[in-house]
Structure formats: C-alpha cells, structure tokens
XYZ file of N, CA and C in Angstrom:
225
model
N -18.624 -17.668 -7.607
C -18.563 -18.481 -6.425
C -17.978 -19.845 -6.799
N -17.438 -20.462 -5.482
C -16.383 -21.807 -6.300
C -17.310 -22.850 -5.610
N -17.607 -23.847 -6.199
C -18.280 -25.037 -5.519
C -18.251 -25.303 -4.538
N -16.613 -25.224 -3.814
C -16.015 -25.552 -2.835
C -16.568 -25.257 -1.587
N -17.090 -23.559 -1.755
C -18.050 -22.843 -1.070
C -19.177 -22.743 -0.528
N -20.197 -23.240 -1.267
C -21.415 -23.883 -1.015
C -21.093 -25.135 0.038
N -22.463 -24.448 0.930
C -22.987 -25.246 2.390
C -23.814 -26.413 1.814
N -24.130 -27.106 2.726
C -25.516 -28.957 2.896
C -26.039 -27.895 2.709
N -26.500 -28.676 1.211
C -27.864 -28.707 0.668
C -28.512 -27.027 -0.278
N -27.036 -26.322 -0.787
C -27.538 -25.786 -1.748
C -27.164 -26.304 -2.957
N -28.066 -25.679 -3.802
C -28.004 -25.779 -5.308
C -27.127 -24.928 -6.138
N -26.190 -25.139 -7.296
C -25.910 -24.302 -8.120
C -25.768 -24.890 -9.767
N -25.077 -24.033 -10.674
C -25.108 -24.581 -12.002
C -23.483 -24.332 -12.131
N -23.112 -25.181 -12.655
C -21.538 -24.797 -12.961
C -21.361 -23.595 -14.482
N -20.320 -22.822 -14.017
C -20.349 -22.165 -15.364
C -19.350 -22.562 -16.083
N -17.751 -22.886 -15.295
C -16.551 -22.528 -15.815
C -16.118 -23.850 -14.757
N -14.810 -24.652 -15.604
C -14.377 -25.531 -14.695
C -12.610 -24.748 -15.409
N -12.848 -24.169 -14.603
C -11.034 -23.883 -14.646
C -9.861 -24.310 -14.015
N -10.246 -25.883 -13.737
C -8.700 -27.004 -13.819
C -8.153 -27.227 -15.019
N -7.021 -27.786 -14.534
C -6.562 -27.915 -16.114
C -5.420 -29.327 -15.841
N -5.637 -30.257 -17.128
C -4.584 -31.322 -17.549
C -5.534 -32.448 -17.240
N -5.047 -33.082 -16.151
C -5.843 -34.608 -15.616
C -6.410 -34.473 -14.703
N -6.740 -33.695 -14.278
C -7.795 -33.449 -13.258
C -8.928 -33.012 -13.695
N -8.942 -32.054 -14.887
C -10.270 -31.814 -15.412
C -10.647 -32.223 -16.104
N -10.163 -33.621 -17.049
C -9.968 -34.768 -17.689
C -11.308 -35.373 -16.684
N -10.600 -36.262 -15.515
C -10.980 -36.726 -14.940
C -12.750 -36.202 -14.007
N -13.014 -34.913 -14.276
C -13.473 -34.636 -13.743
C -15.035 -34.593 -14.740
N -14.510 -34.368 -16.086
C -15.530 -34.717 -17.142
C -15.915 -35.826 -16.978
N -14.787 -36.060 -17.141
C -15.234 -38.120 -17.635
C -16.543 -38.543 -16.299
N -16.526 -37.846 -15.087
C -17.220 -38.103 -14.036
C -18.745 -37.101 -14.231
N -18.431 -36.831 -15.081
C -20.062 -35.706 -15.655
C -19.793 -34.552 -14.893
N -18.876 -33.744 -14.448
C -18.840 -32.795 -14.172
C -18.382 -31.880 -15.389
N -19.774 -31.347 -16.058
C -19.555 -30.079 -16.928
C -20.542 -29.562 -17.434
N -20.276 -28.041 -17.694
C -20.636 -26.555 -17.760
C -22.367 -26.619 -18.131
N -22.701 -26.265 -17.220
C -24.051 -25.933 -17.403
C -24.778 -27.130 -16.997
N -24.330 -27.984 -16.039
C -24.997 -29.019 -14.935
C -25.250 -28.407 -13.890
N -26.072 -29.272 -13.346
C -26.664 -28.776 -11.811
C -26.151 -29.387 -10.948
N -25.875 -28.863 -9.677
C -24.690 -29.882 -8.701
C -25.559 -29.426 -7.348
N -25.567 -30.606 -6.408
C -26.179 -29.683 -5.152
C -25.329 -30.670 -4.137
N -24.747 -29.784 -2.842
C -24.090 -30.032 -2.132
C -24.642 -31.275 -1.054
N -24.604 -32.486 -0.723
C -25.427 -33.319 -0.457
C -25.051 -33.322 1.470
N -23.531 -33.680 0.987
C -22.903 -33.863 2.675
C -21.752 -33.556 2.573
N -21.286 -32.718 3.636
C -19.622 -32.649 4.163
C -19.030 -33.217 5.274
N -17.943 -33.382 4.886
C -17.373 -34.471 6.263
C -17.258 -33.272 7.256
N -17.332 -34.082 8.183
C -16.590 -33.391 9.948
C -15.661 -32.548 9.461
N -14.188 -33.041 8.870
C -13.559 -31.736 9.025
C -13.288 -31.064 7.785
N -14.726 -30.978 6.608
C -14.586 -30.071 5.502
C -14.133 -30.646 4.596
N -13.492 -32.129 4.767
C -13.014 -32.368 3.109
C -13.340 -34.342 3.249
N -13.721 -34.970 2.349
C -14.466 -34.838 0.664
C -15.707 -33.573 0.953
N -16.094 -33.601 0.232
C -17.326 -32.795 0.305
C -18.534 -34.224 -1.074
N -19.525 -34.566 -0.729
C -20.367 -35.465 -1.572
C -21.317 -34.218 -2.270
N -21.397 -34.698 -3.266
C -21.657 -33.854 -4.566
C -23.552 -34.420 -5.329
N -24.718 -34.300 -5.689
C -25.457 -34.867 -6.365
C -25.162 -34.179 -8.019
N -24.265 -34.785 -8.693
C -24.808 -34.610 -10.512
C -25.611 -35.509 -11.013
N -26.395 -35.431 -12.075
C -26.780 -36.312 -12.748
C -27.311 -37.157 -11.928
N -28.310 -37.343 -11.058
C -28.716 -37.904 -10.359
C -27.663 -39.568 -9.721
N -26.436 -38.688 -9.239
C -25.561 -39.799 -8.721
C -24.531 -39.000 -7.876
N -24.435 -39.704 -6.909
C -23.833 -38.852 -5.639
C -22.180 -39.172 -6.342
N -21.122 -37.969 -6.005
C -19.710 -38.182 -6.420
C -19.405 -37.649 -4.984
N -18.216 -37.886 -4.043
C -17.753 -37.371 -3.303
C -16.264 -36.909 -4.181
N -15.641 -35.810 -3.917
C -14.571 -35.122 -4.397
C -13.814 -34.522 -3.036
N -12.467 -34.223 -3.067
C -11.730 -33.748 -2.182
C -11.770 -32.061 -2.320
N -12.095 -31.353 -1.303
C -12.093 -29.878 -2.080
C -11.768 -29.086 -2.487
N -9.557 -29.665 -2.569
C -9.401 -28.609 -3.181
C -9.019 -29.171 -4.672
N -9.629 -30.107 -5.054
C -10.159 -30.578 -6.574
C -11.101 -29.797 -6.916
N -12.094 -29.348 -6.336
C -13.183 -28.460 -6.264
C -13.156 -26.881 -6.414
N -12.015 -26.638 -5.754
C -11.812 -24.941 -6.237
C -11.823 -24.563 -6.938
N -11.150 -25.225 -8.153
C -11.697 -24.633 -9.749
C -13.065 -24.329 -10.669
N -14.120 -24.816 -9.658
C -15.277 -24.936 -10.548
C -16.003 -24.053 -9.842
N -15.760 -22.958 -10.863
C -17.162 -22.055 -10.673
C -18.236 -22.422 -10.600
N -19.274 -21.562 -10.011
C -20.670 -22.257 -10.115
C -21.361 -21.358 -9.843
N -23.207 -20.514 -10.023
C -23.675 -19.806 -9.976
C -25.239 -20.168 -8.894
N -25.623 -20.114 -8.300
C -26.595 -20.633 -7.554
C -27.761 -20.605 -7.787
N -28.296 -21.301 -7.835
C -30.143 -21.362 -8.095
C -30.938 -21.951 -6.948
N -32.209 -21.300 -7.210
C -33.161 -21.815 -6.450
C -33.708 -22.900 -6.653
C-alpha cells in the first residue's frame, strides 16, 4: 500500500521508500525512513498536501511525492 492511500487518521509503518535522487534525499533528511510510523493527520479539500505525523512532528507533503513510499498498516 502507498502512503498516498491512506485516509484521516490511519496508521502505518513505512517499509520501502522507492524515490529516488533529491527527493528521497530530501525526504530523509525530513525523518521520513524505513521502519517509522506515519499517521495520516489531515487532507486538504482537494486531496493534495496531505499532513503527515512522524516523529512526533506534523510534515505536510504533496502526494505525488508520496507515491513512492510504501507503507504497511497497523493498529
């Protein structure tokens, strides 16, 4: 399942961030990686940023920055 996917207010764990160059550069450097917990906080009106909770700090991201990151869901 891709992050992108997930509705307000589920949970998942990332497995795989399969961007590649400066975007997934950028996307570390922002604590997005493998085996964090991410939960979908808020989406805009029409679906894109989508606001993100990692690491106890909200990131908003655009979503199709987001398509690359797998993620597996938890309770």
């Amino acid at each position: 399942m891709k992050l992108s996917e997930l509705t307000k207010g589920q949970t998942a764990r990332i497995k795989k961030i399969s961007c590649s160059g400066s975007l997934k550069s950028k996307l570390i450097d922002m604590g997005v990686l493998k085996g964090e917990r991410v939960q979908v906080v808020r989406i805009a009106p029409l679906g894109d940023p989508v606001e993100v909770l990692i690491k106890q700090y909200k990131l908003s991201l655009r979503k199709k920055d987001i398509e690359g990151i797998i993620v597996e869901e938890v309770q």
